[in-house]
Amino acid sequence: MVSVQNISKAGIADEELWSKQQAEKLFDLPFNDLLFKAHTVHRENFDPNEVQLSTLLNIKSGKCPEDCSYCPQSVRFDTNVEVTPVMDKETVLESARAAQAAGATRFCMGAAWRSPKDKDLDAVVPLIEAVRDLGMETCVTLGMLNDMQARRLANAGLDYYNHNLDTSPEFYGEVITTRTYQDRLDTLENVRNADINVCCGGIVGLGEAVADRAELLRQLANMPVQPQSVPINLLVRVKGTPLAEANAVHPIDFVKTIAAARIMMPKSFVRLSAGRTSMTDETQALSFFAGANSIFYGDSLLTTDNPVVVADNELFSSLGLNASLSTHN
Ligand code: SAM
Ligand code: DTB
Ligand code: SF4
């Protein structure tokens, strides 16, 4: 691995850059060797029996002008998704309090925007402040941000901003045409510069090759500072979207992606994200063994279903997992 003297804001020296070949080689390892390596890295950096819980809320649904071909909220696809304006503070707080009572430590609010207008942020800032006042970690995902907007969210006390790369730069154009990979990298840079923690990951199951999965992880791992949270979503195939009939991903291939993410980003929280309703308990257990240590927790994601809280609590209990780990002190 090439070692560079890259002193990040977090003060980490000697970050290692991954080459394409090194990233792809992980996916070629025998499964047992890959999992052993990933689990070893996981144990060196985390308590392997702890899982962080984030709850999602769609605070502005539908009618998004972008054409992300996986997304039910794009105005271009006929998906019957509800179209709503930004939710009022009391409704958000009700949902955040319920999430906190159920055990979530982070509350993530999503809005179906290409990029928020400054007046949109006027509506979101009080929501962030209110959730923060409950003592929860805050996260929002609002689309592209400029430098000033990122600073404004930082001043509101935002802990995390979610903005995904989704896939490799090479495959990206097959999935989204209305914004570029570079647009996404620019937003992530603005978020980093505002000292907001970055939550950035992607989707498995878009029709990408294994090399694209390796390259997505390489893009994430080689960032100036590795994202603090890395959501790995399994595509939720929503009727009406262009990817509704995409081929299912073999569970072993999904777990390999989690394992490679853990090895390449040893200190990041790797989130077993969308798509858990189509996974068996065994696939989820293997994902935790491979290094996933965060999930979306709560009965729904943004517009689609997530395993119900009682089912997740049973899963934690059967695996002896302690939930609710907070990522900062
Ligand atoms: N509009 C904002 C944006 O795209 O940045 C924020 C919300 S968007 C729904 C957040 C992320 O959810 C996407 O980047 C994508 O990775 C993920 N996502 C959306 N639809 C999905 C689906 N059907 N299956 C899996 N992940 C999905
Ligand atoms: C992320 O990576 N996955 C979440 C969150 N960040 C915002 C969203 C998943 C959305 C799944 C489809 C839906 O429910 O609309
Ligand atoms: Fe819009 Fe985000 Fe959905 Fe893309 S993923 S269509 S930007 S809501």
mmCIF file of C-alpha atoms in Angstrom, residues 142-319:
data_model
loop_
_atom_site.group_PDB
_atom_site.id
_atom_site.type_symbol
_atom_site.label_atom_id
_atom_site.label_comp_id
_atom_site.label_asym_id
_atom_site.label_seq_id
_atom_site.Cartn_x
_atom_site.Cartn_y
_atom_site.Cartn_z
ATOM 1 C CA LEU A 142 -30.628 17.162 1.957
ATOM 2 C CA GLY A 143 -28.768 16.803 -1.349
ATOM 3 C CA MET A 144 -25.933 19.017 -2.596
ATOM 4 C CA LEU A 145 -24.625 21.756 -0.281
ATOM 5 C CA ASN A 146 -22.428 24.752 -0.952
ATOM 6 C CA ASP A 147 -19.773 25.920 1.460
ATOM 7 C CA MET A 148 -21.973 28.548 3.164
ATOM 8 C CA GLN A 149 -24.837 26.107 3.630
ATOM 9 C CA ALA A 150 -22.555 23.510 5.205
ATOM 10 C CA ARG A 151 -21.266 26.155 7.621
ATOM 11 C CA ARG A 152 -24.803 27.128 8.484
ATOM 12 C CA LEU A 153 -25.675 23.538 9.370
ATOM 13 C CA ALA A 154 -22.474 23.253 11.412
ATOM 14 C CA ASN A 155 -23.465 26.369 13.350
ATOM 15 C CA ALA A 156 -26.832 24.749 14.091
ATOM 16 C CA GLY A 157 -24.858 21.977 15.811
ATOM 17 C CA LEU A 158 -25.337 19.292 13.159
ATOM 18 C CA ASP A 159 -23.257 16.192 13.940
ATOM 19 C CA TYR A 160 -23.395 14.249 10.623
ATOM 20 C CA TYR A 161 -24.266 14.932 6.994
ATOM 21 C CA ASN A 162 -25.221 11.969 4.798
ATOM 22 C CA HIS A 163 -24.365 12.207 1.120
ATOM 23 C CA ASN A 164 -23.562 8.985 -0.724
ATOM 24 C CA LEU A 165 -21.288 8.308 -3.676
ATOM 25 C CA ASP A 166 -23.581 5.351 -4.434
ATOM 26 C CA THR A 167 -21.200 3.484 -6.775
ATOM 27 C CA SER A 168 -17.908 3.743 -8.708
ATOM 28 C CA PRO A 169 -17.184 6.794 -10.900
ATOM 29 C CA GLU A 170 -17.154 4.440 -13.927
ATOM 30 C CA PHE A 171 -20.636 3.009 -13.302
ATOM 31 C CA TYR A 172 -22.187 6.172 -11.892
ATOM 32 C CA GLY A 173 -23.449 7.485 -15.261
ATOM 33 C CA GLU A 174 -25.568 4.340 -15.685
ATOM 34 C CA VAL A 175 -27.460 5.217 -12.513
ATOM 35 C CA ILE A 176 -27.749 9.018 -12.339
ATOM 36 C CA THR A 177 -27.449 11.614 -15.090
ATOM 37 C CA THR A 178 -28.655 14.815 -13.399
ATOM 38 C CA ARG A 179 -25.615 15.394 -11.186
ATOM 39 C CA THR A 180 -22.021 14.311 -11.473
ATOM 40 C CA TYR A 181 -19.711 12.300 -9.263
ATOM 41 C CA GLN A 182 -17.629 15.449 -8.887
ATOM 42 C CA ASP A 183 -20.728 17.334 -7.616
ATOM 43 C CA ARG A 184 -20.979 14.746 -4.870
ATOM 44 C CA LEU A 185 -17.282 14.965 -4.001
ATOM 45 C CA ASP A 186 -17.606 18.776 -3.839
ATOM 46 C CA THR A 187 -20.496 18.572 -1.364
ATOM 47 C CA LEU A 188 -18.530 16.120 0.758
ATOM 48 C CA GLU A 189 -15.579 18.500 0.770
ATOM 49 C CA ASN A 190 -17.820 21.378 1.874
ATOM 50 C CA VAL A 191 -19.206 19.222 4.685
ATOM 51 C CA ARG A 192 -15.711 18.164 5.810
ATOM 52 C CA ASN A 193 -14.448 21.743 5.718
ATOM 53 C CA ALA A 194 -17.338 22.822 7.940
ATOM 54 C CA ASP A 195 -16.204 20.213 10.492
ATOM 55 C CA ILE A 196 -19.373 18.152 10.207
ATOM 56 C CA ASN A 197 -18.846 14.382 10.397
ATOM 57 C CA VAL A 198 -19.299 12.713 7.020
ATOM 58 C CA CYS A 199 -21.731 9.837 6.488
ATOM 59 C CA CYS A 200 -21.038 8.496 3.013
ATOM 60 C CA GLY A 201 -21.499 5.127 1.375
ATOM 61 C CA GLY A 202 -23.285 3.463 -1.480
ATOM 62 C CA ILE A 203 -25.622 0.831 -2.830
ATOM 63 C CA VAL A 204 -25.005 -2.794 -3.783
ATOM 64 C CA GLY A 205 -27.316 -4.303 -6.420
ATOM 65 C CA LEU A 206 -27.554 -1.565 -9.049
ATOM 66 C CA GLY A 207 -26.195 -3.942 -11.709
ATOM 67 C CA GLU A 208 -22.606 -2.954 -10.938
ATOM 68 C CA ALA A 209 -19.647 -5.319 -11.292
ATOM 69 C CA VAL A 210 -17.558 -6.462 -8.330
ATOM 70 C CA ALA A 211 -14.844 -4.070 -9.552
ATOM 71 C CA ASP A 212 -17.323 -1.185 -9.127
ATOM 72 C CA ARG A 213 -17.947 -2.196 -5.501
ATOM 73 C CA ALA A 214 -14.200 -2.290 -4.906
ATOM 74 C CA GLU A 215 -13.816 1.101 -6.561
ATOM 75 C CA LEU A 216 -16.658 2.675 -4.536
ATOM 76 C CA LEU A 217 -14.906 1.540 -1.345
ATOM 77 C CA ARG A 218 -11.561 2.782 -2.657
ATOM 78 C CA GLN A 219 -13.056 6.226 -3.333
ATOM 79 C CA LEU A 220 -14.365 6.314 0.247
ATOM 80 C CA ALA A 221 -11.222 4.923 1.866
ATOM 81 C CA ASN A 222 -8.891 7.296 -0.006
ATOM 82 C CA MET A 223 -10.745 10.471 0.978
ATOM 83 C CA PRO A 224 -8.616 13.064 2.840
ATOM 84 C CA VAL A 225 -10.382 11.852 5.987
ATOM 85 C CA GLN A 226 -12.251 8.535 5.861
ATOM 86 C CA PRO A 227 -16.019 9.038 6.394
ATOM 87 C CA GLN A 228 -16.950 8.535 10.037
ATOM 88 C CA SER A 229 -20.055 6.574 8.954
ATOM 89 C CA VAL A 230 -20.272 4.353 5.890
ATOM 90 C CA PRO A 231 -23.777 3.171 4.973
ATOM 91 C CA ILE A 232 -23.779 0.093 2.743
ATOM 92 C CA ASN A 233 -27.279 -0.191 1.267
ATOM 93 C CA LEU A 234 -28.660 -3.238 -0.496
ATOM 94 C CA LEU A 235 -30.893 -1.931 -3.280
ATOM 95 C CA VAL A 236 -34.575 -1.862 -2.323
ATOM 96 C CA ARG A 237 -36.204 -2.653 -5.656
ATOM 97 C CA VAL A 238 -39.170 -0.301 -5.771
ATOM 98 C CA LYS A 239 -41.925 -0.796 -8.356
ATOM 99 C CA GLY A 240 -41.982 2.047 -10.870
ATOM 100 C CA THR A 241 -38.240 2.804 -10.638
ATOM 101 C CA PRO A 242 -35.968 1.782 -13.528
ATOM 102 C CA LEU A 243 -34.200 -0.669 -11.177
ATOM 103 C CA ALA A 244 -37.380 -2.418 -10.023
ATOM 104 C CA GLU A 245 -36.369 -5.608 -11.832
ATOM 105 C CA ALA A 246 -32.630 -5.508 -11.103
ATOM 106 C CA ASN A 247 -31.044 -8.878 -10.354
ATOM 107 C CA ALA A 248 -30.939 -9.838 -6.699
ATOM 108 C CA VAL A 249 -27.505 -9.798 -5.072
ATOM 109 C CA HIS A 250 -26.233 -13.053 -3.593
ATOM 110 C CA PRO A 251 -26.001 -12.617 0.203
ATOM 111 C CA ILE A 252 -22.361 -13.777 0.197
ATOM 112 C CA ASP A 253 -21.464 -11.020 -2.269
ATOM 113 C CA PHE A 254 -23.191 -8.487 -0.048
ATOM 114 C CA VAL A 255 -21.301 -9.688 3.044
ATOM 115 C CA LYS A 256 -18.026 -9.502 1.106
ATOM 116 C CA THR A 257 -18.706 -5.807 0.463
ATOM 117 C CA ILE A 258 -19.227 -5.206 4.188
ATOM 118 C CA ALA A 259 -16.018 -7.103 4.995
ATOM 119 C CA ALA A 260 -13.979 -5.132 2.446
ATOM 120 C CA ALA A 261 -15.421 -1.867 3.801
ATOM 121 C CA ARG A 262 -14.344 -2.838 7.319
ATOM 122 C CA ILE A 263 -10.804 -3.706 6.201
ATOM 123 C CA MET A 264 -10.397 -0.564 4.105
ATOM 124 C CA MET A 265 -11.954 1.787 6.699
ATOM 125 C CA PRO A 266 -10.964 0.244 10.040
ATOM 126 C CA LYS A 267 -12.150 3.068 12.270
ATOM 127 C CA SER A 268 -15.382 3.993 10.477
ATOM 128 C CA PHE A 269 -18.817 2.893 11.566
ATOM 129 C CA VAL A 270 -19.981 0.587 8.765
ATOM 130 C CA ARG A 271 -23.769 0.614 8.558
ATOM 131 C CA LEU A 272 -25.802 -2.368 7.416
ATOM 132 C CA SER A 273 -28.346 -0.031 5.825
ATOM 133 C CA ALA A 274 -31.318 -0.312 3.461
ATOM 134 C CA GLY A 275 -32.441 -3.737 2.302
ATOM 135 C CA ARG A 276 -32.528 -5.619 5.621
ATOM 136 C CA THR A 277 -36.151 -6.691 5.113
ATOM 137 C CA SER A 278 -34.946 -8.929 2.288
ATOM 138 C CA MET A 279 -32.094 -10.416 4.355
ATOM 139 C CA THR A 280 -32.221 -13.434 6.622
ATOM 140 C CA ASP A 281 -31.056 -13.176 10.218
ATOM 141 C CA GLU A 282 -28.061 -15.276 9.158
ATOM 142 C CA THR A 283 -27.017 -12.755 6.495
ATOM 143 C CA GLN A 284 -27.292 -9.957 9.022
ATOM 144 C CA ALA A 285 -25.335 -11.980 11.601
ATOM 145 C CA LEU A 286 -22.568 -12.589 9.047
ATOM 146 C CA SER A 287 -22.582 -8.868 8.224
ATOM 147 C CA PHE A 288 -22.043 -8.022 11.898
ATOM 148 C CA PHE A 289 -19.251 -10.598 12.060
ATOM 149 C CA ALA A 290 -17.716 -9.046 8.938
ATOM 150 C CA GLY A 291 -17.582 -5.662 10.649
ATOM 151 C CA ALA A 292 -20.921 -3.910 10.347
ATOM 152 C CA ASN A 293 -21.563 -2.060 13.616
ATOM 153 C CA SER A 294 -24.469 0.222 12.861
ATOM 154 C CA ILE A 295 -27.975 -0.143 11.441
ATOM 155 C CA PHE A 296 -31.042 1.887 10.580
ATOM 156 C CA TYR A 297 -33.437 1.108 13.388
ATOM 157 C CA GLY A 298 -37.158 1.804 13.231
ATOM 158 C CA ASP A 299 -40.118 0.431 11.315
ATOM 159 C CA SER A 300 -39.419 2.396 8.125
ATOM 160 C CA LEU A 301 -36.540 3.837 6.134
ATOM 161 C CA LEU A 302 -37.508 6.936 4.113
ATOM 162 C CA THR A 303 -40.369 5.603 1.998
ATOM 163 C CA THR A 304 -39.869 1.830 2.308
ATOM 164 C CA ASP A 305 -40.078 -0.722 5.112
ATOM 165 C CA ASN A 306 -37.378 -1.653 7.575
ATOM 166 C CA PRO A 307 -37.507 -4.585 10.016
ATOM 167 C CA VAL A 308 -39.810 -3.719 12.913
ATOM 168 C CA VAL A 309 -38.182 -2.730 16.190
ATOM 169 C CA VAL A 310 -39.335 -5.844 18.070
ATOM 170 C CA ALA A 311 -37.761 -8.071 15.406
ATOM 171 C CA ASP A 312 -34.476 -6.185 15.635
ATOM 172 C CA ASN A 313 -34.499 -6.366 19.413
ATOM 173 C CA GLU A 314 -34.960 -10.128 19.161
ATOM 174 C CA LEU A 315 -32.089 -10.329 16.688
ATOM 175 C CA PHE A 316 -29.798 -8.363 19.039
ATOM 176 C CA SER A 317 -30.806 -10.619 21.880
ATOM 177 C CA SER A 318 -30.144 -13.822 19.925
ATOM 178 C CA LEU A 319 -26.720 -12.543 18.857
#
